[in-house]
Coordinates of C-alpha atoms and ligand atoms in Angstrom, one line a residue:
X1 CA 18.1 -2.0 26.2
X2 CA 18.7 1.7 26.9
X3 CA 17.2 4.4 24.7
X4 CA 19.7 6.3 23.0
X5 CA 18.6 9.6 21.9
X6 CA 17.8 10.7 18.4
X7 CA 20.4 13.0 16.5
X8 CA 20.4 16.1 16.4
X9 CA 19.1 17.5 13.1
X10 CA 21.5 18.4 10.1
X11 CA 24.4 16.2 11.2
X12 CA 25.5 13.2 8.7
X13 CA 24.7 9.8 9.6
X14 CA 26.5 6.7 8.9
X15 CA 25.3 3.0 9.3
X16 CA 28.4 0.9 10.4
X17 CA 28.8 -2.9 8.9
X18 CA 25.4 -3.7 8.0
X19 CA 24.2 -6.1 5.0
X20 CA 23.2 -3.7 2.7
X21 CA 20.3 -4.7 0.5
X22 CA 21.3 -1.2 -2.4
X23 CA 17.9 -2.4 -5.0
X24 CA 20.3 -1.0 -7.5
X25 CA 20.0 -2.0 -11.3
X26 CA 22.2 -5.1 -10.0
X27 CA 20.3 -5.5 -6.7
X28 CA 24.1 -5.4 -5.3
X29 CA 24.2 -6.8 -1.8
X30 CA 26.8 -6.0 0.3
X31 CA 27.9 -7.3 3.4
X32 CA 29.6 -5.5 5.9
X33 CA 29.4 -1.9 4.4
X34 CA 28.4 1.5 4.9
X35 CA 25.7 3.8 4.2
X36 CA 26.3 7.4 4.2
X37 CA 23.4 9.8 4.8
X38 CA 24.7 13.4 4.2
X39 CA 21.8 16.1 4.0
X40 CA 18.8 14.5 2.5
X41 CA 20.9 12.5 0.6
X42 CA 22.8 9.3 0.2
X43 CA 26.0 10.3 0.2
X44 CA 27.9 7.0 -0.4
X45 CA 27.3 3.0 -0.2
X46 CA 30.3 0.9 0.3
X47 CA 32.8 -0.6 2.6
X48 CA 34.9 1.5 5.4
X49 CA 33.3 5.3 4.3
X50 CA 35.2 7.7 5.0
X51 CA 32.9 10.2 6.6
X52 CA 32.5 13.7 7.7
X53 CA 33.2 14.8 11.2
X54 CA 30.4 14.7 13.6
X55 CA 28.8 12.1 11.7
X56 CA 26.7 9.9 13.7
X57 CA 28.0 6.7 13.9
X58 CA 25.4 4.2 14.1
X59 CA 26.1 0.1 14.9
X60 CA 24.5 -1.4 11.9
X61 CA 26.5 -5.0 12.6
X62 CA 24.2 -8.2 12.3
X63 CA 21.7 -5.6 11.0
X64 CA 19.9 -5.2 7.3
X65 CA 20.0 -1.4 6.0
X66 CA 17.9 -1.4 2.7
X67 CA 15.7 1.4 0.9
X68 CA 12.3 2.8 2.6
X69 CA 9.4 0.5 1.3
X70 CA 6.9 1.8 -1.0
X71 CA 2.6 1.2 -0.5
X72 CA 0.9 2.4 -3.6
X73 CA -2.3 1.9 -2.1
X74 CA -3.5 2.5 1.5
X75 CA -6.8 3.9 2.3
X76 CA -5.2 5.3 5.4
X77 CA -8.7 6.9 7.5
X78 CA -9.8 3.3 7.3
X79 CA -7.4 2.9 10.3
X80 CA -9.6 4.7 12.9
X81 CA -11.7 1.5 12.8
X82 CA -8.5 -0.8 12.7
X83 CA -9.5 -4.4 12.7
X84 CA -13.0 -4.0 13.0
X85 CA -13.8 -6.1 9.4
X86 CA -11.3 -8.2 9.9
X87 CA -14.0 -11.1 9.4
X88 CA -15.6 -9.0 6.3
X89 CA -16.1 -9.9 2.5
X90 CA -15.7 -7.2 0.0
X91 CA -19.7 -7.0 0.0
X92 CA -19.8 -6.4 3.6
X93 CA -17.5 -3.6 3.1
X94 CA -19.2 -1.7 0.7
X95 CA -22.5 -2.3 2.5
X96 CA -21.0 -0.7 5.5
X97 CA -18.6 1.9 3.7
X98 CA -20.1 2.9 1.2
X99 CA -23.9 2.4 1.4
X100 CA -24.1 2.8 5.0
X101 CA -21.9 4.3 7.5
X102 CA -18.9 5.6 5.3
X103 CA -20.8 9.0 5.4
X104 CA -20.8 9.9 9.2
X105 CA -16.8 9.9 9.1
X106 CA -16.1 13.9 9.8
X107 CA -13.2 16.0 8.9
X108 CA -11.7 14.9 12.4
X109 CA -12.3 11.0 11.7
X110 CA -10.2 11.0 8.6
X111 CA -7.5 13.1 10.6
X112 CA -7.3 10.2 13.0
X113 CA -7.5 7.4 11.1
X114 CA -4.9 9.3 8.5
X115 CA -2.8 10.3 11.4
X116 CA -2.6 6.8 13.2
X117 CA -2.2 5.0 9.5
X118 CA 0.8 7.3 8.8
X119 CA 2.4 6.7 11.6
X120 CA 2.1 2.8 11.6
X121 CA 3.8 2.9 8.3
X122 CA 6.6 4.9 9.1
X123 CA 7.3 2.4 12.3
X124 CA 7.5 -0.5 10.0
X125 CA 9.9 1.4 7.5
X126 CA 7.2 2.4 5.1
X127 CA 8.5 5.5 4.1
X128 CA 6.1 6.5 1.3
X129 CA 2.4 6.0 1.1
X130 CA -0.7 6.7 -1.2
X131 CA -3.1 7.7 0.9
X132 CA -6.1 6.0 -1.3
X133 CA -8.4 8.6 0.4
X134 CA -11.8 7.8 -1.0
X135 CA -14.3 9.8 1.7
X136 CA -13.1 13.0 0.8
X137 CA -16.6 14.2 1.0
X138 CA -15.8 17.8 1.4
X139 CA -12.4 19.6 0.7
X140 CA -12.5 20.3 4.7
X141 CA -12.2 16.3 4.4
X142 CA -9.4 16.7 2.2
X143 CA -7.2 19.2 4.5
X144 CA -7.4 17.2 7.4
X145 CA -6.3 13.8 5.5
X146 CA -3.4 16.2 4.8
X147 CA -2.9 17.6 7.6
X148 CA -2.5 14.4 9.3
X149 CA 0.2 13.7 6.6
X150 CA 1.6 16.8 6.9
X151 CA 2.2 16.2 10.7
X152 CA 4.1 12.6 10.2
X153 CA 7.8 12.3 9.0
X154 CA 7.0 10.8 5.8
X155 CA 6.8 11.0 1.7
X156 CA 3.1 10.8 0.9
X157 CA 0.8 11.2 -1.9
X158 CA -2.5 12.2 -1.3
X159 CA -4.8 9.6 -4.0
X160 CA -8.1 11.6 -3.4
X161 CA -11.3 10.3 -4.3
X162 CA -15.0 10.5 -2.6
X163 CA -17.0 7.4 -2.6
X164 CA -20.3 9.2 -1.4
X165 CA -20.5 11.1 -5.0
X166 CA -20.1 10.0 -8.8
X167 CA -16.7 11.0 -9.6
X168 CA -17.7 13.0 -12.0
X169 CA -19.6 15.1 -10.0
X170 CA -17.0 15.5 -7.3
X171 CA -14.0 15.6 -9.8
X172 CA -15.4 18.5 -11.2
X173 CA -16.0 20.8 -8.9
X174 CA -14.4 24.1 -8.8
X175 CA -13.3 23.6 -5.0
X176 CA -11.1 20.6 -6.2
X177 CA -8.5 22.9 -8.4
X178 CA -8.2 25.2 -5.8
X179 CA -7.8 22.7 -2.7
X180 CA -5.0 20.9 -5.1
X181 CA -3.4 24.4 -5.9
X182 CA -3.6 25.5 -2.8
X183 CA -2.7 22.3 -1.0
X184 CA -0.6 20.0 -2.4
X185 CA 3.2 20.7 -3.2
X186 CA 3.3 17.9 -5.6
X187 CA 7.1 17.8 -5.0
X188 CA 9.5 14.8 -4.1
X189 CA 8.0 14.4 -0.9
X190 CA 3.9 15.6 -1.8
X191 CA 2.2 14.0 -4.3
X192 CA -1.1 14.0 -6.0
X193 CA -3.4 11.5 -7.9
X194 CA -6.9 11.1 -8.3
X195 CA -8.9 8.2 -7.0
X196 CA -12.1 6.2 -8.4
X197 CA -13.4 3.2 -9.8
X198 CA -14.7 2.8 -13.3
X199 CA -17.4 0.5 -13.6
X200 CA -18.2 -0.3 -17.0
X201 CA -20.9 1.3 -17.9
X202 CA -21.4 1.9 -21.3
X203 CA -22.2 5.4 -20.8
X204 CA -18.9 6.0 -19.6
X205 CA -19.9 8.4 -16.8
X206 CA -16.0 8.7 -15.3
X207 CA -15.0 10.0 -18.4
X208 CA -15.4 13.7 -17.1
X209 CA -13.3 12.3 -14.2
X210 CA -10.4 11.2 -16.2
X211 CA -10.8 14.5 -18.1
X212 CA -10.1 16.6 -14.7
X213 CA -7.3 14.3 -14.3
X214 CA -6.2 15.2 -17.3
X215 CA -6.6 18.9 -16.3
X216 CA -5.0 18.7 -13.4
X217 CA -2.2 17.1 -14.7
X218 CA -3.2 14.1 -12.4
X219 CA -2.8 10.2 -12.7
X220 CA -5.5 8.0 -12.4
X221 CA -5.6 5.5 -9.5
X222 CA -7.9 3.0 -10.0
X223 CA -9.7 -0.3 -8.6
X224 CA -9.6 -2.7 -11.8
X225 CA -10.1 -6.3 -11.9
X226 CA -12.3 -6.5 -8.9
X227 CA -14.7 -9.3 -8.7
X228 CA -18.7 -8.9 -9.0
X229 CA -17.4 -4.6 -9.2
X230 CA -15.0 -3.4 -11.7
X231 CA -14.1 -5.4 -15.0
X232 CA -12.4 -5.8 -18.6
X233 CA -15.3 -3.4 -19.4
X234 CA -13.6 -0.4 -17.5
X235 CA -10.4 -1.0 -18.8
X236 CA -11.7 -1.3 -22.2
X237 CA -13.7 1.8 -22.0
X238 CA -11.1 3.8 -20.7
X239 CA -8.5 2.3 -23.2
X240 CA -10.9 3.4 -26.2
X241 CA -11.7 6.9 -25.1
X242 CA -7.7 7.4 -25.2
X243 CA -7.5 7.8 -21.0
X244 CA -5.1 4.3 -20.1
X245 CA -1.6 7.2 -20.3
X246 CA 1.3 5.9 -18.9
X247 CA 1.8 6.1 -15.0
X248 CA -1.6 5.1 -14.1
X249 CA -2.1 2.8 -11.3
X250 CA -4.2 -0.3 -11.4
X251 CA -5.1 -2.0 -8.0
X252 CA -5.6 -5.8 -7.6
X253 CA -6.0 -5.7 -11.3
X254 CA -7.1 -9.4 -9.9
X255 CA -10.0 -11.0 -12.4
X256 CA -8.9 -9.2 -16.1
X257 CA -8.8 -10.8 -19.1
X258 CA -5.1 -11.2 -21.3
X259 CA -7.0 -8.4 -23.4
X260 CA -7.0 -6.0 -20.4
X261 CA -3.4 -6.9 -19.2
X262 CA -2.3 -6.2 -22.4
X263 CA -3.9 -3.0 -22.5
X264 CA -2.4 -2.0 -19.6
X265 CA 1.4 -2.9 -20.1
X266 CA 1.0 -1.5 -23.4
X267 CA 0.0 1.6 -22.4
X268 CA 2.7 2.5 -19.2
X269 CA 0.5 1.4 -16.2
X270 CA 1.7 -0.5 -13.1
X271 CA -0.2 -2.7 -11.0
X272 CA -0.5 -2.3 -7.4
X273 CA -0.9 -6.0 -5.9
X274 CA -2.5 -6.2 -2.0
X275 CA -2.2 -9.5 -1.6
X276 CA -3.3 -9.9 1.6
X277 CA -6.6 -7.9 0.7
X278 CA -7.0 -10.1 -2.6
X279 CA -6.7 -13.0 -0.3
X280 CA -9.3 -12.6 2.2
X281 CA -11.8 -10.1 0.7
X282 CA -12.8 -11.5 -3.2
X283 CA -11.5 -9.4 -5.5
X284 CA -9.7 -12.2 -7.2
X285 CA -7.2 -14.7 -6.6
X286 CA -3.9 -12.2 -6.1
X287 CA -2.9 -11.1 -9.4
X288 CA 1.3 -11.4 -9.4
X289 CA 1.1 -14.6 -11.1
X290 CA -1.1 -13.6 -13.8
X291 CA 0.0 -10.1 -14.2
X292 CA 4.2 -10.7 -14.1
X293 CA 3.5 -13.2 -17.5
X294 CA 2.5 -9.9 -19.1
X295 CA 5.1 -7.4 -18.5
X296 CA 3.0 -4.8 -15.8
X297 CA 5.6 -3.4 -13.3
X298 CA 4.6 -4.4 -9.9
X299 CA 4.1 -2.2 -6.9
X300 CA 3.0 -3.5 -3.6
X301 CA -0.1 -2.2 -1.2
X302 CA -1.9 -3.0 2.4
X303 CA -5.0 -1.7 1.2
X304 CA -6.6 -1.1 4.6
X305 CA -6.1 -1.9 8.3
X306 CA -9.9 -2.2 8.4
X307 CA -9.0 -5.9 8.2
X308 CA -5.0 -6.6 7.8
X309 CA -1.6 -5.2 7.9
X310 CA -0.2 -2.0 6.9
X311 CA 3.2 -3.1 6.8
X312 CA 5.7 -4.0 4.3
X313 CA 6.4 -7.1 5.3
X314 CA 3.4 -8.7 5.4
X315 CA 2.3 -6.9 2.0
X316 CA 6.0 -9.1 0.6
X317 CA 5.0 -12.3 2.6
X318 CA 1.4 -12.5 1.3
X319 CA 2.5 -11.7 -2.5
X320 CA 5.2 -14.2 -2.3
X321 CA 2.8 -16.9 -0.5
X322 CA 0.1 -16.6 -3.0
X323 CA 2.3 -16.3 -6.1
X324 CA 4.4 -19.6 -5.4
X325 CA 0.5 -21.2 -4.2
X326 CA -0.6 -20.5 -7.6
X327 CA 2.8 -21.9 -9.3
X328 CA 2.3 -25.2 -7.2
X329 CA -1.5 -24.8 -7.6
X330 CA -1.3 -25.0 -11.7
X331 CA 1.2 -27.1 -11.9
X332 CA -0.7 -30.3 -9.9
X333 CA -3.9 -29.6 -11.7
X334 CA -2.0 -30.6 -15.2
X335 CA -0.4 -33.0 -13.2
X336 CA 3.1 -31.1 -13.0
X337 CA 5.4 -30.6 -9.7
X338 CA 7.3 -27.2 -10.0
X339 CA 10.8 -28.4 -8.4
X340 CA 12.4 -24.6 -8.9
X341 CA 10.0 -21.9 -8.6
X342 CA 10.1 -18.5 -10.3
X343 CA 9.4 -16.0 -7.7
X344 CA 12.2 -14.9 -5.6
X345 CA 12.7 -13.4 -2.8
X346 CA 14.8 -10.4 -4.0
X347 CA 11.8 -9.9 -6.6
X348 CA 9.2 -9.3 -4.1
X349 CA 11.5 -7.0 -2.2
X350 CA 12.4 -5.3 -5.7
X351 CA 9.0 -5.0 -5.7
X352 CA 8.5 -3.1 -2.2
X353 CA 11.2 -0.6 -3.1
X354 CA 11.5 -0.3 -6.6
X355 CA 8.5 -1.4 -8.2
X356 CA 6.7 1.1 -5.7
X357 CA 9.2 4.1 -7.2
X358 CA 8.7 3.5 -10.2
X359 CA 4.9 3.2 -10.0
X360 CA 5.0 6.8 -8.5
X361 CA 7.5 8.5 -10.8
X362 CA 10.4 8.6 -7.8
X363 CA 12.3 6.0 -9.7
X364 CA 15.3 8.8 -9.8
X365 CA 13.9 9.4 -6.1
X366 CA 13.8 6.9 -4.3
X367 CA 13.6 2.7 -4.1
X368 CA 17.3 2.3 -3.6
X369 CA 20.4 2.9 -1.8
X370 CA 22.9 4.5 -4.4
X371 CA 24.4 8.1 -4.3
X372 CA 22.3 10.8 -5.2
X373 CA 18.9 9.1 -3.9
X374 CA 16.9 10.8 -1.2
X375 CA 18.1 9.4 2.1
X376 CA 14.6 7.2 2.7
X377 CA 16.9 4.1 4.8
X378 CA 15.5 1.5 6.9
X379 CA 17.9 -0.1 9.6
X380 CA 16.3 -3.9 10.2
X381 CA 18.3 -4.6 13.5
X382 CA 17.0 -6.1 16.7
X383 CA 19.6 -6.8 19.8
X384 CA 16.8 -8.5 21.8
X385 CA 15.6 -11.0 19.1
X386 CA 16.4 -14.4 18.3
X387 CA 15.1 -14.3 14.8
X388 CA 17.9 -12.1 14.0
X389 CA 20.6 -14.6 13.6
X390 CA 22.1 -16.5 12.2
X391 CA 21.7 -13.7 9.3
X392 CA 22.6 -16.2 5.8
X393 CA 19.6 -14.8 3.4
X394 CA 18.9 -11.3 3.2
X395 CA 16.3 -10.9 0.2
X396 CA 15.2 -14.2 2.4
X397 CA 14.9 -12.6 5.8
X398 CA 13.5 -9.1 5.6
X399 CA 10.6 -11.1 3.2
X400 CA 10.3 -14.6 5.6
X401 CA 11.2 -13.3 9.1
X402 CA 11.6 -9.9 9.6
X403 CA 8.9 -8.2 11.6
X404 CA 7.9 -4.2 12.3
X405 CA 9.3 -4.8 15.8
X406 CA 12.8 -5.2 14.3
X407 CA 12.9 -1.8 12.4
X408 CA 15.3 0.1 14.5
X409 CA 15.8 2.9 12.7
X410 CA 14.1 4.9 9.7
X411 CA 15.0 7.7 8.0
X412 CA 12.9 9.7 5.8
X413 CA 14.9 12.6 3.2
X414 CA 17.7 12.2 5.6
X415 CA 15.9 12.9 8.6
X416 CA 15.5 10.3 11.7
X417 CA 11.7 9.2 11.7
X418 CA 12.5 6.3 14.0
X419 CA 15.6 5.5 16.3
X420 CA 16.0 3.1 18.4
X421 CA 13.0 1.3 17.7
X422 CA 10.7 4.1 18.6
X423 CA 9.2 7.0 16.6
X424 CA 10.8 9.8 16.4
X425 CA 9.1 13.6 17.6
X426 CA 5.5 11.9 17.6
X427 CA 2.8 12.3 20.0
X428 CA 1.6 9.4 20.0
X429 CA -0.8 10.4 22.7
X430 CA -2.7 12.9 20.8
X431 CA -3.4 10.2 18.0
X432 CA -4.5 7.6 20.0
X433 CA -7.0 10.5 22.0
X434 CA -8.4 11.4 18.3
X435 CA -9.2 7.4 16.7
X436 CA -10.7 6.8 20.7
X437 CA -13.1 10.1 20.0
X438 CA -13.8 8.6 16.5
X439 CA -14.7 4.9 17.9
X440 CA -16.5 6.6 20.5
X441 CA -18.7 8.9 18.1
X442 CA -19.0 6.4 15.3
X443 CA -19.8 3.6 18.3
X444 CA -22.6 6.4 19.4
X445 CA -24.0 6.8 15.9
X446 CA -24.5 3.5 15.4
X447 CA -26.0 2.1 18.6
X448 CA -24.4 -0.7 20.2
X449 CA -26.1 -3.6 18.2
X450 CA -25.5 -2.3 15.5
X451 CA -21.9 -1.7 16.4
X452 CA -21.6 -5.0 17.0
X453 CA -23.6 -6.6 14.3
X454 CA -21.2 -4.6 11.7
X455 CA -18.0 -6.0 13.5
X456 CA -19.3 -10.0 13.7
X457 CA -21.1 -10.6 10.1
X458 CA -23.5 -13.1 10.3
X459 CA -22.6 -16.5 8.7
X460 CA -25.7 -17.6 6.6
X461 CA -27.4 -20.5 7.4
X462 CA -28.0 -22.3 3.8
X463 CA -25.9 -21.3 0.8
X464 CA -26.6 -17.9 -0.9
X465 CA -24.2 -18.5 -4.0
X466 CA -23.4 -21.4 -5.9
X467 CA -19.8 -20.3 -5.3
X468 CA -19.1 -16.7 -6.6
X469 CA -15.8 -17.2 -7.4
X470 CA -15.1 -19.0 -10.1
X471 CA -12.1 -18.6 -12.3
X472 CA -12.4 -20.3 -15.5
X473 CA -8.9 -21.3 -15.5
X474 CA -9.6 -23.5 -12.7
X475 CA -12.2 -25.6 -14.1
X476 CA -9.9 -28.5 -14.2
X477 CA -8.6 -27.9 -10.8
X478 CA -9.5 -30.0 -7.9
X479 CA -11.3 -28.2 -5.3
X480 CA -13.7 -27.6 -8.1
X481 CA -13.9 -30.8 -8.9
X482 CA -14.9 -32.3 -5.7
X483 CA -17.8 -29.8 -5.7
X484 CA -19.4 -31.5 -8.4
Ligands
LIG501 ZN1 -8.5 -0.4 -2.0

């Protein structure tokens, strides 16, 4: 295949006879239409446009076109180590993050892992991301994570939190206001939250955290319903001292009780689900299934490339895998076969697009393909594969067999971020120069065993748990069964 150029700037673009995937109120599909990007907006959705001259005319034939996908939870300078935990728990994390080596990372280490995460999710048609950005040690921290954003065609909001400090020592310092105010547009395409974990003490020490927050006229991102770290306690304390408002964001929100879903639907707050994380790492079995019984709007996340995926379509595949495993799961263990099961396709990419809008405030933004919305489009079209056709299922295909390698073309507020299957005005170069000085300096300060040893955890001889996780509402299951 030859490399046609990029578009000039400015110009209107229109995708030609593609299956269009709108996410409106309806989730209208339509096959063979057009999607016309005028300016930073869509223009118009439909059948044979009529379209300005000079538009660019692009083949969109046996090709998906569907809204830019939403992560609501990335902690995107993890990806200057990409892969290296891929055989971690959650425990090995923290031990390596957070007690141990988290604090060597320089202002330059979270540019590079910022700038290579960035631009991995634009190239898989993620068109806005929260940067989860918890080792914002210094504000010099902060202006790099932002300046790596800054420098990649994309929508972005900066989550910022600091692991190596309470929050509400770093939450209130005086530096924060000004770095925010001087910083951060907080506009369509800027955005601003802040970051940390509430851990149930009864003290309540993050409650000066949620207060700056408050002050800043921030939401509150948060880690809830992790296993053996956050619990119903957090939630609970943070529900009595009047601080669960409407737009906050609770990730995994995995091992809660009905109580603490409650709380949260009844106060405004979405769920971010990383289902892959969930799956691998202990935070609790991934929460969808519990959490759609109660009414919490669903975004999607990736988490971290530290272990898996920061793509879309593996964040769909592993909520939709684990959801339906859960369905099937239940059902056998009160001796039950589900023979139609609840979650759809459509609902996990509603979830992608849509539920990932909404959970930001860009639901008038963003998350669909309807007049008026900012032009954030993703063309799913590859000439060269034979998992393109035959094309009979779209919710079905983007979620089941679509892959990053098929995202031909992205658009972010109108303006071309990928073409042709390749990124658009990038140096991709430069960021793979920056992560190789990271591994190299990080790789230094550790010493090679050490290096090693953090990349290949040891698998422990005898037992140290009696099986750690335990879900109550499994008791009658199987597998627990035959452990008796
Ligand atoms: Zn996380």
């Amino acid at each position: 295949m030859t490399s046609k150029p990029a578009p000039e700037t400015g110009r209107p673009i229109v995708f030609r006879g593609g299956t269009v995937l709108t996410m409106d109120d309806a989730r209208t599909v339509l096959p063979d239409a057009d999607v016309l990007v005028v300016g930073t907006d869509v223009a118009a959705v439909g059948p044979h446009l009529e379209v300005p001259e000079g538009t660019v005319e692009v083949d969109a034939s046996g090709g998906i076109v569907m809204p830019g996908m939403i992560d609501t939870h990335r902690h995107l300078w993890q990806t200057a180590m990409r892969g290296y935990g891929a055989d971690w728990t959650l425990t090995q994390y923290f031990v390596w993050n957070y007690l141990s080596y988290g604090k060597l990372f320089r202002p330059q280490d979270i540019y590079a892992g910022n700038l290579v995460g960035a631009l991995e999710a634009i190239d898989a048609g993620v068109t806005t991301t929260v940067d989860w950005s918890h080792n914002l040690q210094t504000t010099d921290h902060a202006e790099a994570a932002v300046d790596a954003m800054q420098a990649t065609p994309g929508r972005f909001v900066l989550a910022y939190g600091n692991i190596q400090a309470g929050p509400w020592e770093w939450s209130t310092r005086p530096e924060l206001a000004d770095f925010v105010n001087r910083r951060i547009p907080r506009d369509e395409m800027f955005g601003f939250q802040l970051a940390f974990d509430v851990t149930g003490d009864p003290a309540f020490p993050e409650k000066a955290a949620y207060e700056a927050a408050r002050e800043l006229g921030a939401k509150v991102t948060t880690h809830a319903g992790v296993w053996g770290a956050t619990n119903d306690d957090g939630i609970r304390l943070a529900y009595e001292n009047g601080f669960m408002t409407e737009g906050n964001i609770y990730v995994h929100a995995a091992t809660l009780s009905t109580d603490s879903y409650q709380r949260i639907a009844g106060t405004g707050g979405f769920a971010s689900v990383a289902a892959e994380s969930e799956s691998s790492c202990g935070q609790g079995y991934p929460s969808s299934w519990s959490i759609r019984k109660h009414g919490i709007p669903i975004s999607l996340s990736n988490d971290t490339s530290v272990w898996w995926s920061g793509d879309g379509f593996s964040a769909m595949r592993a909520t939709l895998n684990a959801d339906r495993a859960r369905e099937h799961h239940e059902a056998h263990a009160t001796g039950d076969t589900v023979t139609n099961i609840s979650l759809r396709c459509e609902d996990v990419v509603g979830w992608a697009t849509r539920g990932g809008a909404d959970a930001l405030g860009l639901g008038s933004v963003v998350g669909s393909l309807e007049p008026g919305r900012r032009a954030d489009v993703v063309l799913i079209r590859n000439e060269d594969s034979p998992v393109m056709f035959p094309l009979l299922n779209p919710y079905g295909h983007v979620v089941m067999q679509a892959q990053r390698g098929d995202v031909q073309a992205v658009l972010v507020n109108g303006k071309v971020a990928k073409w042709d299957h390749k990124l658009v005005g990038v140096d991709l170069g430069a960021a793979r120069a920056a992560v190789g000085e990271t591994v190299e300096y990080l790789r230094g300060q550790l010493g090679e065993e050490e290096w090693v040893k953090g990349m290949n955890p040891e698998i422990p001889e005898s037992k140290v748990l009696d099986n750690p996780y335990t879900y109550t509402d499994y008791a009658s299951a199987d597998t627990h069964k035959s452990k008796e």
